[in-house]
PDB file of C-alpha atoms and ligand atoms in Angstrom:
ATOM      1  CA  MET B 273      -8.793 -22.311 -17.978  1.00 66.00           C
ATOM      2  CA  THR B 274      -9.973 -19.183 -19.830  1.00 73.00           C
ATOM      3  CA  GLN B 275      -8.381 -15.887 -18.850  1.00 76.00           C
ATOM      4  CA  PHE B 276      -9.263 -12.408 -20.103  1.00 80.00           C
ATOM      5  CA  ASN B 277      -6.903  -9.459 -19.784  1.00 75.00           C
ATOM      6  CA  GLY B 278      -9.729  -6.969 -19.497  1.00 74.00           C
ATOM      7  CA  PRO B 279     -13.374  -6.243 -20.415  1.00 78.00           C
ATOM      8  CA  ILE B 280     -12.373  -5.389 -23.993  1.00 80.00           C
ATOM      9  CA  ASP B 281     -11.405  -9.043 -24.604  1.00 82.00           C
ATOM     10  CA  ILE B 282     -14.978  -9.956 -23.692  1.00 86.00           C
ATOM     11  CA  LEU B 283     -16.548  -7.055 -25.577  1.00 85.00           C
ATOM     12  CA  LYS B 284     -14.956  -8.274 -28.810  1.00 85.00           C
ATOM     13  CA  MET B 285     -17.105 -11.427 -28.670  1.00 90.00           C
ATOM     14  CA  LEU B 286     -20.386  -9.516 -28.197  1.00 90.00           C
ATOM     15  CA  ASP B 287     -22.452  -8.158 -31.068  1.00 87.00           C
ATOM     16  CA  SER B 288     -22.394  -4.521 -29.806  1.00 82.00           C
ATOM     17  CA  SER B 289     -26.156  -4.129 -30.240  1.00 86.00           C
ATOM     18  CA  ASN B 290     -26.598  -2.892 -26.658  1.00 85.00           C
ATOM     19  CA  CYS B 291     -29.968  -4.660 -26.706  1.00 89.00           C
ATOM     20  CA  GLY B 292     -30.172  -4.905 -22.897  1.00 87.00           C
ATOM     21  CA  LYS B 293     -31.371  -8.541 -22.791  1.00 90.00           C
ATOM     22  CA  CYS B 294     -28.590  -9.305 -20.300  1.00 88.00           C
ATOM     23  CA  HIS B 295     -30.106  -6.642 -17.962  1.00 86.00           C
ATOM     24  CA  LYS B 296     -27.109  -4.391 -18.509  1.00 84.00           C
ATOM     25  CA  PRO B 297     -27.458  -1.061 -20.336  1.00 80.00           C
ATOM     26  CA  THR B 298     -24.671  -1.761 -22.837  1.00 82.00           C
ATOM     27  CA  CYS B 299     -22.482  -4.579 -24.078  1.00 85.00           C
ATOM     28  CA  LEU B 300     -19.511  -2.823 -22.490  1.00 81.00           C
ATOM     29  CA  ALA B 301     -21.240  -2.765 -19.090  1.00 81.00           C
ATOM     30  CA  PHE B 302     -21.944  -6.478 -19.509  1.00 87.00           C
ATOM     31  CA  ALA B 303     -18.319  -7.156 -20.471  1.00 85.00           C
ATOM     32  CA  GLY B 304     -17.173  -5.279 -17.362  1.00 82.00           C
ATOM     33  CA  ALA B 305     -19.551  -7.260 -15.165  1.00 84.00           C
ATOM     34  CA  VAL B 306     -18.349 -10.578 -16.614  1.00 86.00           C
ATOM     35  CA  PHE B 307     -14.735  -9.532 -16.128  1.00 83.00           C
ATOM     36  CA  LYS B 308     -15.415  -8.768 -12.460  1.00 79.00           C
ATOM     37  CA  GLY B 309     -17.293 -12.041 -11.983  1.00 81.00           C
ATOM     38  CA  GLN B 310     -20.655 -10.289 -11.452  1.00 82.00           C
ATOM     39  CA  SER B 311     -22.269 -11.770 -14.578  1.00 86.00           C
ATOM     40  CA  LYS B 312     -21.802 -14.977 -16.533  1.00 87.00           C
ATOM     41  CA  LEU B 313     -21.164 -15.132 -20.256  1.00 89.00           C
ATOM     42  CA  ASP B 314     -24.335 -17.142 -20.834  1.00 90.00           C
ATOM     43  CA  ASP B 315     -26.399 -14.207 -19.453  1.00 90.00           C
ATOM     44  CA  CYS B 316     -26.080 -12.798 -22.991  1.00 92.00           C
ATOM     45  CA  PRO B 317     -28.642 -14.735 -25.068  1.00 92.00           C
ATOM     46  CA  LYS B 318     -27.010 -13.563 -28.288  1.00 93.00           C
ATOM     47  CA  LEU B 319     -23.750 -15.421 -27.764  1.00 91.00           C
ATOM     48  CA  GLU B 320     -23.443 -18.603 -29.798  1.00 90.00           C
ATOM     49  CA  SER B 321     -23.372 -21.810 -27.774  1.00 88.00           C
ATOM     50  CA  ASP B 322     -19.919 -22.746 -29.111  1.00 89.00           C
ATOM     51  CA  VAL B 323     -18.510 -19.450 -27.735  1.00 89.00           C
ATOM     52  CA  ILE B 324     -20.078 -20.146 -24.343  1.00 87.00           C
ATOM     53  CA  GLU B 325     -18.714 -23.675 -24.426  1.00 87.00           C
ATOM     54  CA  LYS B 326     -15.236 -22.383 -25.217  1.00 87.00           C
ATOM     55  CA  TYR B 327     -15.083 -19.474 -22.740  1.00 87.00           C
ATOM     56  CA  GLY B 328     -17.852 -20.226 -20.239  1.00 80.00           C
ATOM     57  CA  ASP B 329     -15.420 -21.623 -17.671  1.00 80.00           C
ATOM     58  CA  TYR B 330     -14.008 -18.127 -17.116  1.00 78.00           C
ATOM     59  CA  THR B 331     -13.670 -17.349 -13.436  1.00 72.00           C
ATOM     60  CA  SER B 332     -12.866 -13.793 -12.496  1.00 69.00           C
ATOM     61  CA  SER B 333      -9.601 -13.148 -10.759  1.00 66.00           C
ATOM     62  CA  HIS B 334     -10.543  -9.490 -10.435  1.00 62.00           C
ATOM     63  CA  ILE B 335      -9.919  -8.259  -6.919  1.00 60.00           C
ATOM     64  CA  SER B 336     -12.363  -5.648  -5.691  1.00 61.00           C
ATOM     65  CA  ALA B 337     -11.323  -2.549  -3.763  1.00 60.00           C
ATOM     66  CA  ASP B 338     -13.036  -4.022  -0.695  1.00 66.00           C
ATOM     67  CA  GLN B 339     -11.106  -7.283  -0.998  1.00 65.00           C
ATOM     68  CA  LEU B 340      -7.865  -5.329  -1.293  1.00 60.00           C
ATOM     69  CA  GLY B 341      -8.877  -3.187   1.674  1.00 70.00           C
ATOM     70  CA  ASN B 342      -9.734  -6.234   3.780  1.00 76.00           C
ATOM     71  CA  ALA B 343      -6.374  -7.807   2.949  1.00 76.00           C
ATOM     72  CA  ALA B 344      -4.599  -4.609   4.025  1.00 80.00           C
ATOM     73  CA  ILE B 345      -6.556  -4.544   7.312  1.00 86.00           C
ATOM     74  CA  ASP B 346      -5.706  -8.203   7.977  1.00 86.00           C
ATOM     75  CA  HIS B 347      -2.051  -7.344   7.463  1.00 88.00           C
ATOM     76  CA  LEU B 348      -2.266  -4.456   9.945  1.00 90.00           C
ATOM     77  CA  LYS B 349      -4.087  -6.669  12.469  1.00 92.00           C
ATOM     78  CA  ASN B 350      -1.325  -9.264  12.213  1.00 91.00           C
ATOM     79  CA  ARG B 351       1.194  -6.532  12.934  1.00 92.00           C
ATOM     80  CA  ILE B 352      -0.833  -5.358  15.967  1.00 94.00           C
ATOM     81  CA  ALA B 353      -0.769  -8.930  17.314  1.00 94.00           C
ATOM     82  CA  GLN B 354       3.017  -8.739  17.347  1.00 94.00           C
ATOM     83  CA  ILE B 355       3.455  -5.479  19.256  1.00 95.00           C
ATOM     84  CA  ASP B 356       3.164  -4.632  22.927  1.00 95.00           C
ATOM     85  CA  LEU B 357      -0.044  -2.599  23.130  1.00 95.00           C
ATOM     86  CA  ALA B 358       0.866  -1.187  26.553  1.00 95.00           C
ATOM     87  CA  SER B 359       4.089   0.362  25.149  1.00 95.00           C
ATOM     88  CA  ALA B 360       2.198   1.617  22.102  1.00 95.00           C
ATOM     89  CA  ALA B 361      -0.240   3.339  24.480  1.00 95.00           C
ATOM     90  CA  GLN B 362       2.696   4.973  26.264  1.00 94.00           C
ATOM     91  CA  ARG B 363       4.227   6.154  22.984  1.00 94.00           C
ATOM     92  CA  LEU B 364       0.907   7.679  21.897  1.00 94.00           C
ATOM     93  CA  GLY B 365      -0.192   9.000  25.277  1.00 90.00           C
ATOM     94  CA  ALA B 366      -3.247   6.714  25.038  1.00 93.00           C
ATOM     95  CA  ASP B 367      -5.097   4.748  27.759  1.00 94.00           C
ATOM     96  CA  TYR B 368      -4.358   1.084  28.288  1.00 96.00           C
ATOM     97  CA  GLU B 369      -6.491  -1.159  30.456  1.00 94.00           C
ATOM     98  CA  ASP B 370      -7.588  -4.811  30.468  1.00 92.00           C
ATOM     99  CA  GLY B 371      -5.546  -5.584  27.359  1.00 93.00           C
ATOM    100  CA  LYS B 372      -7.176  -2.775  25.368  1.00 95.00           C
ATOM    101  CA  LEU B 373      -5.653   0.413  24.071  1.00 96.00           C
ATOM    102  CA  THR B 374      -8.243   3.180  23.929  1.00 95.00           C
ATOM    103  CA  ILE B 375      -8.121   6.421  21.978  1.00 94.00           C
ATOM    104  CA  LYS B 376     -10.665   9.084  21.087  1.00 92.00           C
ATOM    105  CA  CYS B 377     -11.748   9.192  17.453  1.00 90.00           C
ATOM    106  CA  LEU B 378     -14.097  12.055  16.572  1.00 88.00           C
ATOM    107  CA  GLY B 379     -14.906  12.394  20.258  1.00 88.00           C
ATOM    108  CA  LYS B 380     -15.844   8.732  20.713  1.00 88.00           C
ATOM    109  CA  ASP B 381     -13.933   5.999  22.510  1.00 91.00           C
ATOM    110  CA  VAL B 382     -12.329   3.464  20.191  1.00 92.00           C
ATOM    111  CA  SER B 383     -10.592   0.448  21.747  1.00 94.00           C
ATOM    112  CA  ILE B 384      -8.176  -1.902  20.028  1.00 94.00           C
ATOM    113  CA  THR B 385      -7.526  -5.368  21.369  1.00 94.00           C
ATOM    114  CA  GLN B 386      -4.327  -7.365  21.021  1.00 94.00           C
ATOM    115  CA  ASP B 387      -5.706  -9.223  17.973  1.00 92.00           C
ATOM    116  CA  GLY B 388      -6.326  -5.897  16.206  1.00 91.00           C
ATOM    117  CA  SER B 389     -10.098  -5.895  16.640  1.00 91.00           C
ATOM    118  CA  ILE B 390     -11.676  -2.454  16.861  1.00 90.00           C
ATOM    119  CA  ILE B 391     -14.403  -1.946  19.450  1.00 88.00           C
ATOM    120  CA  THR B 392     -16.464   1.228  19.201  1.00 84.00           C
ATOM    121  CA  GLU B 393     -19.997   2.591  19.008  1.00 77.00           C
ATOM    122  CA  ILE B 394     -19.283   4.483  15.774  1.00 72.00           C
ATOM    123  CA  HIS B 395     -19.292   2.831  12.372  1.00 71.00           C
ATOM    124  CA  VAL B 396     -15.690   2.290  11.294  1.00 70.00           C
ATOM    125  CA  ASN B 397     -15.439   1.718   7.542  1.00 71.00           C
ATOM    126  CA  LEU B 398     -12.494  -0.002   5.896  1.00 68.00           C
ATOM    127  CA  TRP B 399     -10.835   3.297   5.064  1.00 69.00           C
ATOM    128  CA  MET B 400     -11.069   4.458   8.676  1.00 79.00           C
ATOM    129  CA  ALA B 401      -9.917   1.144  10.177  1.00 87.00           C
ATOM    130  CA  GLY B 402      -6.614   1.449   8.288  1.00 88.00           C
ATOM    131  CA  PRO B 403      -5.648   4.869   9.740  1.00 91.00           C
ATOM    132  CA  ILE B 404      -6.669   3.798  13.272  1.00 93.00           C
ATOM    133  CA  LEU B 405      -4.465   0.692  13.175  1.00 93.00           C
ATOM    134  CA  THR B 406      -1.638   2.571  11.409  1.00 93.00           C
ATOM    135  CA  TYR B 407      -1.762   5.305  14.065  1.00 95.00           C
ATOM    136  CA  ILE B 408      -1.257   2.677  16.768  1.00 95.00           C
ATOM    137  CA  LEU B 409       1.453   0.810  14.889  1.00 94.00           C
ATOM    138  CA  ASP B 410       3.527   3.623  13.416  1.00 93.00           C
ATOM    139  CA  GLY B 411       2.377   6.907  14.963  1.00 94.00           C
ATOM    140  CA  LYS B 412       5.226   8.679  16.690  1.00 95.00           C
ATOM    141  CA  GLY B 413       2.988  10.476  19.158  1.00 94.00           C
ATOM    142  CA  VAL B 414       4.476  13.840  18.145  1.00 95.00           C
ATOM    143  CA  GLU B 415       2.754  16.877  19.650  1.00 95.00           C
ATOM    144  CA  VAL B 416       0.542  18.762  17.207  1.00 96.00           C
ATOM    145  CA  SER B 417       2.220  21.893  15.780  1.00 96.00           C
ATOM    146  CA  GLY B 418      -0.884  23.982  15.099  1.00 93.00           C
ATOM    147  CA  LYS B 419       0.417  24.709  11.585  1.00 94.00           C
ATOM    148  CA  TRP B 420      -2.036  23.700   8.865  1.00 94.00           C
ATOM    149  CA  VAL B 421      -0.882  22.220   5.561  1.00 95.00           C
ATOM    150  CA  THR B 422      -2.704  20.861   2.528  1.00 95.00           C
ATOM    151  CA  PHE B 423      -2.263  17.342   1.176  1.00 96.00           C
ATOM    152  CA  ARG B 424      -0.344  18.867  -1.713  1.00 95.00           C
ATOM    153  CA  ASP B 425       2.181  20.364   0.729  1.00 96.00           C
ATOM    154  CA  LEU B 426       3.191  16.915   2.024  1.00 95.00           C
ATOM    155  CA  ASP B 427       6.282  15.232   0.663  1.00 91.00           C
ATOM    156  CA  GLY B 428       5.009  13.421  -2.451  1.00 88.00           C
ATOM    157  CA  GLY B 429       1.644  15.181  -2.123  1.00 90.00           C
ATOM    158  CA  GLU B 430       1.858  17.128  -5.348  1.00 91.00           C
ATOM    159  CA  TYR B 431       1.933  13.936  -7.377  1.00 89.00           C
ATOM    160  CA  LYS B 432      -0.976  12.277  -5.540  1.00 90.00           C
ATOM    161  CA  TYR B 433      -3.026  15.438  -4.954  1.00 92.00           C
ATOM    162  CA  PRO B 434      -5.283  15.024  -8.035  1.00 92.00           C
ATOM    163  CA  LEU B 435      -6.422  11.668  -6.635  1.00 90.00           C
ATOM    164  CA  PHE B 436      -6.889  13.156  -3.165  1.00 92.00           C
ATOM    165  CA  GLU B 437      -9.008  15.921  -4.656  1.00 93.00           C
ATOM    166  CA  GLN B 438     -11.032  13.358  -6.611  1.00 89.00           C
ATOM    167  CA  ARG B 439     -11.593  10.982  -3.704  1.00 87.00           C
ATOM    168  CA  CYS B 440     -11.852  13.401  -0.811  1.00 92.00           C
ATOM    169  CA  GLU B 441     -12.298  17.121  -1.428  1.00 94.00           C
ATOM    170  CA  LYS B 442     -14.633  17.003  -4.430  1.00 91.00           C
ATOM    171  CA  PRO B 443     -17.082  14.417  -3.043  1.00 90.00           C
ATOM    172  CA  LEU B 444     -17.091  16.120   0.366  1.00 90.00           C
ATOM    173  CA  LYS B 445     -17.811  19.439  -1.347  1.00 91.00           C
ATOM    174  CA  ARG B 446     -20.760  17.779  -3.117  1.00 88.00           C
ATOM    175  CA  VAL B 447     -22.049  16.582   0.259  1.00 88.00           C
ATOM    176  CA  ALA B 448     -21.657  20.093   1.715  1.00 89.00           C
ATOM    177  CA  ASP B 449     -23.465  21.609  -1.302  1.00 89.00           C
ATOM    178  CA  THR B 450     -26.468  19.314  -0.952  1.00 86.00           C
ATOM    179  CA  TYR B 451     -26.726  18.319   2.712  1.00 84.00           C
ATOM    180  CA  THR B 452     -27.226  21.432   4.826  1.00 82.00           C
ATOM    181  CA  GLY B 453     -26.793  19.564   8.124  1.00 86.00           C
ATOM    182  CA  LEU B 454     -23.233  18.433   7.381  1.00 86.00           C
ATOM    183  CA  PHE B 455     -21.374  20.998   9.459  1.00 88.00           C
ATOM    184  CA  GLU B 456     -23.919  20.831  12.279  1.00 89.00           C
ATOM    185  CA  ASP B 457     -23.327  17.050  12.414  1.00 86.00           C
ATOM    186  CA  MET B 458     -19.583  17.628  12.546  1.00 87.00           C
ATOM    187  CA  LEU B 459     -20.083  19.986  15.501  1.00 90.00           C
ATOM    188  CA  GLN B 460     -22.783  18.071  17.382  1.00 89.00           C
ATOM    189  CA  ILE B 461     -22.062  14.411  16.716  1.00 83.00           C
ATOM    190  CA  PHE B 462     -18.352  14.353  16.015  1.00 85.00           C
ATOM    191  CA  ASN B 463     -17.130  16.853  18.563  1.00 89.00           C
ATOM    192  CA  GLY B 464     -15.944  19.354  15.953  1.00 91.00           C
ATOM    193  CA  LYS B 465     -14.941  22.905  16.842  1.00 93.00           C
ATOM    194  CA  LYS B 466     -15.510  26.000  14.749  1.00 91.00           C
ATOM    195  CA  VAL B 467     -12.315  27.814  13.835  1.00 88.00           C
ATOM    196  CA  ASP B 468     -13.041  31.425  12.924  1.00 80.00           C
ATOM    197  CA  TYR B 469     -11.978  33.180   9.731  1.00 64.00           C
ATOM    198  CA  HIS B 470      -9.411  30.679   8.545  1.00 62.00           C
ATOM    199  CA  TYR B 471      -8.561  31.034   4.909  1.00 64.00           C
ATOM    200  CA  PHE B 472     -11.564  33.309   4.321  1.00 75.00           C
ATOM    201  CA  ALA B 473     -13.961  30.359   4.317  1.00 86.00           C
ATOM    202  CA  ASP B 474     -17.635  30.723   5.288  1.00 90.00           C
ATOM    203  CA  ILE B 475     -17.135  27.921   7.758  1.00 91.00           C
ATOM    204  CA  SER B 476     -14.020  26.177   9.073  1.00 92.00           C
ATOM    205  CA  ILE B 477     -14.321  23.186  11.366  1.00 93.00           C
ATOM    206  CA  MET B 478     -11.592  21.307  13.179  1.00 94.00           C
ATOM    207  CA  LEU B 479     -12.128  17.616  13.825  1.00 93.00           C
ATOM    208  CA  HIS B 480     -10.013  15.085  15.698  1.00 94.00           C
ATOM    209  CA  PRO B 481     -10.392  11.790  13.818  1.00 93.00           C
ATOM    210  CA  LEU B 482      -7.398  10.587  15.877  1.00 94.00           C
ATOM    211  CA  PRO B 483      -5.965  12.190  19.024  1.00 93.00           C
ATOM    212  CA  LYS B 484      -2.857  13.786  17.516  1.00 95.00           C
ATOM    213  CA  VAL B 485      -4.256  14.033  14.019  1.00 96.00           C
ATOM    214  CA  PRO B 486      -6.505  17.083  13.784  1.00 96.00           C
ATOM    215  CA  ILE B 487      -7.934  18.070  10.426  1.00 95.00           C
ATOM    216  CA  MET B 488      -9.604  21.283   9.346  1.00 95.00           C
ATOM    217  CA  ILE B 489     -12.354  21.438   6.743  1.00 93.00           C
ATOM    218  CA  CYS B 490     -12.950  24.858   5.166  1.00 93.00           C
ATOM    219  CA  TYR B 491     -16.021  25.465   3.015  1.00 93.00           C
ATOM    220  CA  SER B 492     -17.202  28.495   1.084  1.00 91.00           C
ATOM    221  CA  LYS B 493     -20.704  28.582  -0.339  1.00 90.00           C
ATOM    222  CA  PRO B 494     -21.258  29.287  -4.035  1.00 89.00           C
ATOM    223  CA  VAL B 495     -21.624  32.982  -4.842  1.00 87.00           C
ATOM    224  CA  ASP B 496     -23.311  34.104  -8.090  1.00 84.00           C
ATOM    225  CA  ASP B 497     -21.578  32.082 -10.799  1.00 83.00           C
ATOM    226  CA  LEU B 498     -18.637  31.144  -8.562  1.00 88.00           C
ATOM    227  CA  GLU B 499     -18.666  27.517  -7.443  1.00 91.00           C
ATOM    228  CA  SER B 500     -18.413  26.543  -3.789  1.00 92.00           C
ATOM    229  CA  THR B 501     -15.005  25.449  -2.521  1.00 92.00           C
ATOM    230  CA  LEU B 502     -13.946  22.919   0.064  1.00 93.00           C
ATOM    231  CA  SER B 503     -10.413  22.269   1.290  1.00 93.00           C
ATOM    232  CA  ILE B 504      -9.051  19.799   3.797  1.00 95.00           C
ATOM    233  CA  PHE B 505      -6.047  20.766   5.910  1.00 95.00           C
ATOM    234  CA  PHE B 506      -3.819  18.588   8.062  1.00 96.00           C
ATOM    235  CA  ASP B 507      -1.524  19.502  10.916  1.00 96.00           C
ATOM    236  CA  SER B 508       2.070  19.699   9.700  1.00 96.00           C
ATOM    237  CA  THR B 509       2.917  16.679  11.952  1.00 97.00           C
ATOM    238  CA  ILE B 510       0.531  14.399  10.034  1.00 96.00           C
ATOM    239  CA  VAL B 511       3.265  12.318   8.400  1.00 96.00           C
ATOM    240  CA  ASP B 512       4.965  11.676  11.753  1.00 96.00           C
ATOM    241  CA  ASN B 513       1.718  10.686  13.389  1.00 96.00           C
ATOM    242  CA  LEU B 514      -0.015   8.844  10.578  1.00 94.00           C
ATOM    243  CA  GLY B 515       2.183   8.608   7.508  1.00 92.00           C
ATOM    244  CA  PHE B 516       1.505   9.863   3.993  1.00 92.00           C
ATOM    245  CA  ASP B 517      -0.738   6.969   2.937  1.00 88.00           C
ATOM    246  CA  GLY B 518      -2.542   7.181   6.269  1.00 89.00           C
ATOM    247  CA  ALA B 519      -3.379  10.835   5.562  1.00 93.00           C
ATOM    248  CA  PHE B 520      -4.864   9.890   2.181  1.00 91.00           C
ATOM    249  CA  SER B 521      -6.803   6.998   3.639  1.00 87.00           C
ATOM    250  CA  LEU B 522      -8.125   9.147   6.476  1.00 91.00           C
ATOM    251  CA  GLY B 523      -9.418  11.789   4.054  1.00 92.00           C
ATOM    252  CA  ALA B 524     -11.118   9.114   1.950  1.00 88.00           C
ATOM    253  CA  GLY B 525     -12.574   7.341   4.998  1.00 86.00           C
ATOM    254  CA  LEU B 526     -14.066  10.496   6.457  1.00 88.00           C
ATOM    255  CA  THR B 527     -15.519  11.453   3.090  1.00 89.00           C
ATOM    256  CA  LEU B 528     -17.203   8.065   2.735  1.00 85.00           C
ATOM    257  CA  MET B 529     -18.554   8.330   6.255  1.00 85.00           C
ATOM    258  CA  PHE B 530     -20.056  11.784   5.673  1.00 86.00           C
ATOM    259  CA  GLU B 531     -21.469  10.688   2.311  1.00 85.00           C
ATOM    260  CA  LYS B 532     -23.290   7.833   4.044  1.00 82.00           C
ATOM    261  CA  ILE B 533     -24.598  10.128   6.762  1.00 82.00           C
ATOM    262  CA  ALA B 534     -25.866  12.598   4.159  1.00 81.00           C
ATOM    263  CA  LEU B 535     -27.606   9.806   2.212  1.00 76.00           C
ATOM    264  CA  ARG B 536     -29.250   8.507   5.377  1.00 73.00           C
ATOM    265  CA  HIS B 537     -30.535  11.953   6.339  1.00 71.00           C
ATOM    266  CA  SER B 538     -31.885  12.671   2.888  1.00 59.00           C
ATOM    267  CA  GLY B 539     -33.665   9.303   2.945  1.00 49.00           C
ATOM    268  CA  ARG B 540     -32.118   8.181  -0.319  1.00 45.00           C
TER     269      ARG B 540
HETATM  270  S1  SF4 W 875     -27.592  -9.162 -24.183  1.00 86.61           S
HETATM  271 FE1  SF4 W 875     -25.614  -9.407 -25.199  1.00 86.61          FE
HETATM  272  S2  SF4 W 875     -25.784  -8.167 -27.039  1.00 86.61           S
HETATM  273 FE2  SF4 W 875     -27.422  -7.510 -25.664  1.00 86.61          FE
HETATM  274  S3  SF4 W 875     -26.580  -5.832 -24.467  1.00 86.61           S
HETATM  275 FE3  SF4 W 875     -26.215  -7.647 -23.312  1.00 86.61          FE
HETATM  276  S4  SF4 W 875     -24.209  -8.267 -23.933  1.00 86.61           S
HETATM  277 FE4  SF4 W 875     -24.880  -6.845 -25.470  1.00 86.61          FE
END
């Protein structure tokens, strides 16, 4: 069976005319789509039939981020099925009733059943489901310290901070720059609290995405030719209560959620 190591293997067979007859803007875009299994080689009318005959049986083994995320969630659910939810509730200071452990996420009730299912009125994306299940599985239930730290301050954070900035702080800053209702939503819908004068920001809001995992978002508007800034802070107990990867995933999940809210409100 045909295998390609990457889109470039496919690109080499195309004529590089970027003619668009495959409904992709460039040959490279087409090669990428074929590699991911989103297009078939014979969607390019310029490929010779013998090439299609030789390589047309290619089936993508590319795994999407969503597939990876779903696999990770399944793994966490399997782990939940093996723990005693009542003891987990005790460890975390959470409620336990009728086989369900219930915690508050962003001011809303979120219940987890013994098979790891999440029951809630809010939309829980893949990136948020991971931190919720991780909190229940591995959270130590340590009391919040009230000391704020950045992702970079965490053990190993310096190395992964550029990715955190790329996936969390920068896109959330873009949302804040363009969607004026963002902070009002955080206060009204997600039970956020204003924290005055922290880090000289124009606005600082504390949210509780998980009971013992507060985060603070500080935003300063652009002034003259100075760009706006947005920083996310965690409580210094974050690694005890959610783990390093959980902190990253939480930042990314919240960012995605606020991006979707902003898109919905702007009608795009
Ligand atoms: S139809 Fe073929 S040659 Fe044209 S842009 Fe698509 S891949 Fe490239």
